[in-house]
Amino acid sequence: MITVTKKDLIALGYGPSFSADIIRECKKLMISKGHAYYQSKKLDRVPKEAVEEVLGITLDV
């Protein structure tokens, strides 16, 4: 599974605050799909597919 971090999103051109918001929304999405692992506040990686679903675009990471 390919994962994405806040730093990866910043490297793609998103701002630091917006990158953090994207990660937060992806974690909520993963929790709603039944993956309780993403409830950890220290976890800063989310699956690439979750980011693509939240943003509605395909990433080349």
PDB file of N, CA and C in Angstrom:
ATOM      1  N   MET A   1       0.847  -1.173   0.000  1.00  0.00           N
ATOM      2  CA  MET A   1       0.000   0.000   0.000  1.00  0.00           C
ATOM      3  C   MET A   1       0.894   1.238   0.000  1.00  0.00           C
ATOM      4  N   ILE A   2       0.630   2.146  -0.892  1.00  0.00           N
ATOM      5  CA  ILE A   2       1.370   3.406  -0.945  1.00  0.00           C
ATOM      6  C   ILE A   2       0.691   4.386  -0.001  1.00  0.00           C
ATOM      7  N   THR A   3       1.503   5.032   0.838  1.00  0.00           N
ATOM      8  CA  THR A   3       0.953   5.990   1.793  1.00  0.00           C
ATOM      9  C   THR A   3       1.432   7.395   1.470  1.00  0.00           C
ATOM     10  N   VAL A   4       0.712   8.375   2.005  1.00  0.00           N
ATOM     11  CA  VAL A   4       1.004   9.786   1.778  1.00  0.00           C
ATOM     12  C   VAL A   4       1.082  10.475   3.137  1.00  0.00           C
ATOM     13  N   THR A   5       2.047  11.379   3.279  1.00  0.00           N
ATOM     14  CA  THR A   5       2.187  12.163   4.502  1.00  0.00           C
ATOM     15  C   THR A   5       1.946  13.640   4.191  1.00  0.00           C
ATOM     16  N   LYS A   6       1.906  14.433   5.240  1.00  0.00           N
ATOM     17  CA  LYS A   6       1.751  15.880   5.085  1.00  0.00           C
ATOM     18  C   LYS A   6       2.904  16.443   4.257  1.00  0.00           C
ATOM     19  N   LYS A   7       4.110  15.962   4.494  1.00  0.00           N
ATOM     20  CA  LYS A   7       5.280  16.441   3.740  1.00  0.00           C
ATOM     21  C   LYS A   7       5.166  16.129   2.254  1.00  0.00           C
ATOM     22  N   ASP A   8       4.595  14.970   1.926  1.00  0.00           N
ATOM     23  CA  ASP A   8       4.385  14.609   0.520  1.00  0.00           C
ATOM     24  C   ASP A   8       3.422  15.593  -0.146  1.00  0.00           C
ATOM     25  N   LEU A   9       2.364  15.947   0.568  1.00  0.00           N
ATOM     26  CA  LEU A   9       1.385  16.887   0.013  1.00  0.00           C
ATOM     27  C   LEU A   9       1.990  18.279  -0.152  1.00  0.00           C
ATOM     28  N   ILE A  10       2.827  18.691   0.789  1.00  0.00           N
ATOM     29  CA  ILE A  10       3.495  19.989   0.684  1.00  0.00           C
ATOM     30  C   ILE A  10       4.413  19.988  -0.540  1.00  0.00           C
ATOM     31  N   ALA A  11       5.107  18.870  -0.782  1.00  0.00           N
ATOM     32  CA  ALA A  11       5.983  18.756  -1.949  1.00  0.00           C
ATOM     33  C   ALA A  11       5.202  18.829  -3.259  1.00  0.00           C
ATOM     34  N   LEU A  12       3.927  18.441  -3.219  1.00  0.00           N
ATOM     35  CA  LEU A  12       3.078  18.519  -4.406  1.00  0.00           C
ATOM     36  C   LEU A  12       2.514  19.923  -4.629  1.00  0.00           C
ATOM     37  N   GLY A  13       2.747  20.835  -3.666  1.00  0.00           N
ATOM     38  CA  GLY A  13       2.309  22.212  -3.849  1.00  0.00           C
ATOM     39  C   GLY A  13       1.192  22.683  -2.943  1.00  0.00           C
ATOM     40  N   TYR A  14       0.680  21.812  -2.095  1.00  0.00           N
ATOM     41  CA  TYR A  14      -0.353  22.221  -1.148  1.00  0.00           C
ATOM     42  C   TYR A  14       0.299  22.924   0.038  1.00  0.00           C
ATOM     43  N   GLY A  15      -0.398  23.859   0.645  1.00  0.00           N
ATOM     44  CA  GLY A  15       0.127  24.573   1.796  1.00  0.00           C
ATOM     45  C   GLY A  15       0.156  23.679   3.034  1.00  0.00           C
ATOM     46  N   PRO A  16       0.956  24.053   4.036  1.00  0.00           N
ATOM     47  CA  PRO A  16       1.064  23.236   5.253  1.00  0.00           C
ATOM     48  C   PRO A  16      -0.265  23.025   5.974  1.00  0.00           C
ATOM     49  N   SER A  17      -1.050  24.068   6.089  1.00  0.00           N
ATOM     50  CA  SER A  17      -2.326  23.965   6.793  1.00  0.00           C
ATOM     51  C   SER A  17      -3.321  23.108   6.003  1.00  0.00           C
ATOM     52  N   PHE A  18      -3.390  23.325   4.699  1.00  0.00           N
ATOM     53  CA  PHE A  18      -4.315  22.559   3.861  1.00  0.00           C
ATOM     54  C   PHE A  18      -3.894  21.090   3.810  1.00  0.00           C
ATOM     55  N   SER A  19      -2.584  20.839   3.805  1.00  0.00           N
ATOM     56  CA  SER A  19      -2.079  19.460   3.819  1.00  0.00           C
ATOM     57  C   SER A  19      -2.514  18.746   5.097  1.00  0.00           C
ATOM     58  N   ALA A  20      -2.425  19.426   6.214  1.00  0.00           N
ATOM     59  CA  ALA A  20      -2.857  18.841   7.486  1.00  0.00           C
ATOM     60  C   ALA A  20      -4.359  18.566   7.461  1.00  0.00           C
ATOM     61  N   ASP A  21      -5.131  19.471   6.857  1.00  0.00           N
ATOM     62  CA  ASP A  21      -6.580  19.276   6.747  1.00  0.00           C
ATOM     63  C   ASP A  21      -6.901  18.053   5.886  1.00  0.00           C
ATOM     64  N   ILE A  22      -6.155  17.866   4.807  1.00  0.00           N
ATOM     65  CA  ILE A  22      -6.371  16.722   3.923  1.00  0.00           C
ATOM     66  C   ILE A  22      -6.108  15.420   4.678  1.00  0.00           C
ATOM     67  N   ILE A  23      -4.998  15.371   5.413  1.00  0.00           N
ATOM     68  CA  ILE A  23      -4.662  14.181   6.191  1.00  0.00           C
ATOM     69  C   ILE A  23      -5.752  13.898   7.219  1.00  0.00           C
ATOM     70  N   ARG A  24      -6.242  14.944   7.877  1.00  0.00           N
ATOM     71  CA  ARG A  24      -7.293  14.794   8.889  1.00  0.00           C
ATOM     72  C   ARG A  24      -8.564  14.221   8.263  1.00  0.00           C
ATOM     73  N   GLU A  25      -8.958  14.741   7.104  1.00  0.00           N
ATOM     74  CA  GLU A  25     -10.162  14.249   6.427  1.00  0.00           C
ATOM     75  C   GLU A  25      -9.989  12.800   5.974  1.00  0.00           C
ATOM     76  N   CYS A  26      -8.792  12.461   5.537  1.00  0.00           N
ATOM     77  CA  CYS A  26      -8.529  11.088   5.108  1.00  0.00           C
ATOM     78  C   CYS A  26      -8.612  10.130   6.291  1.00  0.00           C
ATOM     79  N   LYS A  27      -8.112  10.558   7.438  1.00  0.00           N
ATOM     80  CA  LYS A  27      -8.194   9.720   8.631  1.00  0.00           C
ATOM     81  C   LYS A  27      -9.660   9.501   9.020  1.00  0.00           C
ATOM     82  N   LYS A  28     -10.479  10.544   8.926  1.00  0.00           N
ATOM     83  CA  LYS A  28     -11.913  10.405   9.217  1.00  0.00           C
ATOM     84  C   LYS A  28     -12.560   9.422   8.251  1.00  0.00           C
ATOM     85  N   LEU A  29     -12.174   9.506   6.979  1.00  0.00           N
ATOM     86  CA  LEU A  29     -12.709   8.607   5.966  1.00  0.00           C
ATOM     87  C   LEU A  29     -12.343   7.163   6.279  1.00  0.00           C
ATOM     88  N   MET A  30     -11.088   6.934   6.638  1.00  0.00           N
ATOM     89  CA  MET A  30     -10.641   5.576   6.936  1.00  0.00           C
ATOM     90  C   MET A  30     -11.327   5.026   8.191  1.00  0.00           C
ATOM     91  N   ILE A  31     -11.553   5.869   9.184  1.00  0.00           N
ATOM     92  CA  ILE A  31     -12.259   5.448  10.397  1.00  0.00           C
ATOM     93  C   ILE A  31     -13.699   5.075  10.051  1.00  0.00           C
ATOM     94  N   SER A  32     -14.325   5.870   9.175  1.00  0.00           N
ATOM     95  CA  SER A  32     -15.710   5.573   8.792  1.00  0.00           C
ATOM     96  C   SER A  32     -15.815   4.270   8.007  1.00  0.00           C
ATOM     97  N   LYS A  33     -14.716   3.854   7.376  1.00  0.00           N
ATOM     98  CA  LYS A  33     -14.698   2.584   6.644  1.00  0.00           C
ATOM     99  C   LYS A  33     -14.376   1.408   7.559  1.00  0.00           C
ATOM    100  N   GLY A  34     -14.194   1.691   8.847  1.00  0.00           N
ATOM    101  CA  GLY A  34     -13.993   0.620   9.800  1.00  0.00           C
ATOM    102  C   GLY A  34     -12.544   0.350  10.186  1.00  0.00           C
ATOM    103  N   HIS A  35     -11.639   1.238   9.827  1.00  0.00           N
ATOM    104  CA  HIS A  35     -10.223   1.072  10.156  1.00  0.00           C
ATOM    105  C   HIS A  35      -9.898   1.903  11.401  1.00  0.00           C
ATOM    106  N   ALA A  36     -10.112   1.321  12.572  1.00  0.00           N
ATOM    107  CA  ALA A  36      -9.922   2.033  13.841  1.00  0.00           C
ATOM    108  C   ALA A  36      -8.468   2.426  14.075  1.00  0.00           C
ATOM    109  N   TYR A  37      -7.550   1.799  13.369  1.00  0.00           N
ATOM    110  CA  TYR A  37      -6.121   2.114  13.478  1.00  0.00           C
ATOM    111  C   TYR A  37      -5.854   3.604  13.246  1.00  0.00           C
ATOM    112  N   TYR A  38      -6.649   4.237  12.410  1.00  0.00           N
ATOM    113  CA  TYR A  38      -6.433   5.645  12.056  1.00  0.00           C
ATOM    114  C   TYR A  38      -6.948   6.623  13.108  1.00  0.00           C
ATOM    115  N   GLN A  39      -7.421   6.140  14.248  1.00  0.00           N
ATOM    116  CA  GLN A  39      -7.858   7.029  15.327  1.00  0.00           C
ATOM    117  C   GLN A  39      -6.672   7.595  16.098  1.00  0.00           C
ATOM    118  N   SER A  40      -5.496   7.050  15.909  1.00  0.00           N
ATOM    119  CA  SER A  40      -4.298   7.512  16.608  1.00  0.00           C
ATOM    120  C   SER A  40      -3.952   8.937  16.186  1.00  0.00           C
ATOM    121  N   LYS A  41      -3.737   9.812  17.173  1.00  0.00           N
ATOM    122  CA  LYS A  41      -3.390  11.197  16.874  1.00  0.00           C
ATOM    123  C   LYS A  41      -1.964  11.331  16.338  1.00  0.00           C
ATOM    124  N   LYS A  42      -1.111  10.371  16.661  1.00  0.00           N
ATOM    125  CA  LYS A  42       0.282  10.440  16.221  1.00  0.00           C
ATOM    126  C   LYS A  42       0.483   9.921  14.801  1.00  0.00           C
ATOM    127  N   LEU A  43      -0.487   9.211  14.286  1.00  0.00           N
ATOM    128  CA  LEU A  43      -0.378   8.659  12.942  1.00  0.00           C
ATOM    129  C   LEU A  43      -0.476   9.784  11.920  1.00  0.00           C
ATOM    130  N   ASP A  44       0.522   9.863  11.022  1.00  0.00           N
ATOM    131  CA  ASP A  44       0.518  10.942  10.031  1.00  0.00           C
ATOM    132  C   ASP A  44       0.562  10.410   8.605  1.00  0.00           C
ATOM    133  N   ARG A  45       0.287   9.133   8.416  1.00  0.00           N
ATOM    134  CA  ARG A  45       0.281   8.526   7.083  1.00  0.00           C
ATOM    135  C   ARG A  45      -1.108   7.991   6.777  1.00  0.00           C
ATOM    136  N   VAL A  46      -1.539   8.230   5.552  1.00  0.00           N
ATOM    137  CA  VAL A  46      -2.818   7.696   5.101  1.00  0.00           C
ATOM    138  C   VAL A  46      -2.610   7.074   3.722  1.00  0.00           C
ATOM    139  N   PRO A  47      -3.450   6.129   3.343  1.00  0.00           N
ATOM    140  CA  PRO A  47      -3.312   5.514   2.020  1.00  0.00           C
ATOM    141  C   PRO A  47      -3.515   6.532   0.898  1.00  0.00           C
ATOM    142  N   LYS A  48      -2.759   6.348  -0.167  1.00  0.00           N
ATOM    143  CA  LYS A  48      -2.864   7.230  -1.336  1.00  0.00           C
ATOM    144  C   LYS A  48      -4.292   7.243  -1.875  1.00  0.00           C
ATOM    145  N   GLU A  49      -4.943   6.085  -1.843  1.00  0.00           N
ATOM    146  CA  GLU A  49      -6.312   5.989  -2.356  1.00  0.00           C
ATOM    147  C   GLU A  49      -7.274   6.872  -1.567  1.00  0.00           C
ATOM    148  N   ALA A  50      -7.054   7.001  -0.258  1.00  0.00           N
ATOM    149  CA  ALA A  50      -7.912   7.848   0.566  1.00  0.00           C
ATOM    150  C   ALA A  50      -7.734   9.319   0.183  1.00  0.00           C
ATOM    151  N   VAL A  51      -6.487   9.727  -0.070  1.00  0.00           N
ATOM    152  CA  VAL A  51      -6.217  11.113  -0.478  1.00  0.00           C
ATOM    153  C   VAL A  51      -6.873  11.383  -1.826  1.00  0.00           C
ATOM    154  N   GLU A  52      -6.754  10.434  -2.743  1.00  0.00           N
ATOM    155  CA  GLU A  52      -7.367  10.604  -4.060  1.00  0.00           C
ATOM    156  C   GLU A  52      -8.888  10.701  -3.946  1.00  0.00           C
ATOM    157  N   GLU A  53      -9.471   9.938  -3.039  1.00  0.00           N
ATOM    158  CA  GLU A  53     -10.929   9.978  -2.853  1.00  0.00           C
ATOM    159  C   GLU A  53     -11.367  11.315  -2.268  1.00  0.00           C
ATOM    160  N   VAL A  54     -10.619  11.836  -1.306  1.00  0.00           N
ATOM    161  CA  VAL A  54     -10.955  13.122  -0.676  1.00  0.00           C
ATOM    162  C   VAL A  54     -10.789  14.271  -1.663  1.00  0.00           C
ATOM    163  N   LEU A  55      -9.678  14.274  -2.404  1.00  0.00           N
ATOM    164  CA  LEU A  55      -9.410  15.370  -3.340  1.00  0.00           C
ATOM    165  C   LEU A  55     -10.130  15.215  -4.668  1.00  0.00           C
ATOM    166  N   GLY A  56     -10.471  13.990  -5.051  1.00  0.00           N
ATOM    167  CA  GLY A  56     -11.135  13.767  -6.322  1.00  0.00           C
ATOM    168  C   GLY A  56     -10.200  13.803  -7.511  1.00  0.00           C
ATOM    169  N   ILE A  57      -8.904  13.588  -7.270  1.00  0.00           N
ATOM    170  CA  ILE A  57      -7.918  13.583  -8.347  1.00  0.00           C
ATOM    171  C   ILE A  57      -7.005  12.371  -8.177  1.00  0.00           C
ATOM    172  N   THR A  58      -6.240  12.059  -9.227  1.00  0.00           N
ATOM    173  CA  THR A  58      -5.266  10.980  -9.168  1.00  0.00           C
ATOM    174  C   THR A  58      -3.905  11.578  -8.867  1.00  0.00           C
ATOM    175  N   LEU A  59      -3.208  11.013  -7.872  1.00  0.00           N
ATOM    176  CA  LEU A  59      -1.882  11.507  -7.485  1.00  0.00           C
ATOM    177  C   LEU A  59      -0.793  10.666  -8.118  1.00  0.00           C
ATOM    178  N   ASP A  60       0.314  11.303  -8.459  1.00  0.00           N
ATOM    179  CA  ASP A  60       1.494  10.605  -8.963  1.00  0.00           C
ATOM    180  C   ASP A  60       2.576  10.638  -7.911  1.00  0.00           C
ATOM    181  N   VAL A  61       2.336   9.935  -6.790  1.00  0.00           N
ATOM    182  CA  VAL A  61       3.308   9.911  -5.688  1.00  0.00           C
ATOM    183  C   VAL A  61       4.057   8.614  -5.721  1.00  0.00           C
TER     184      VAL A  61
END
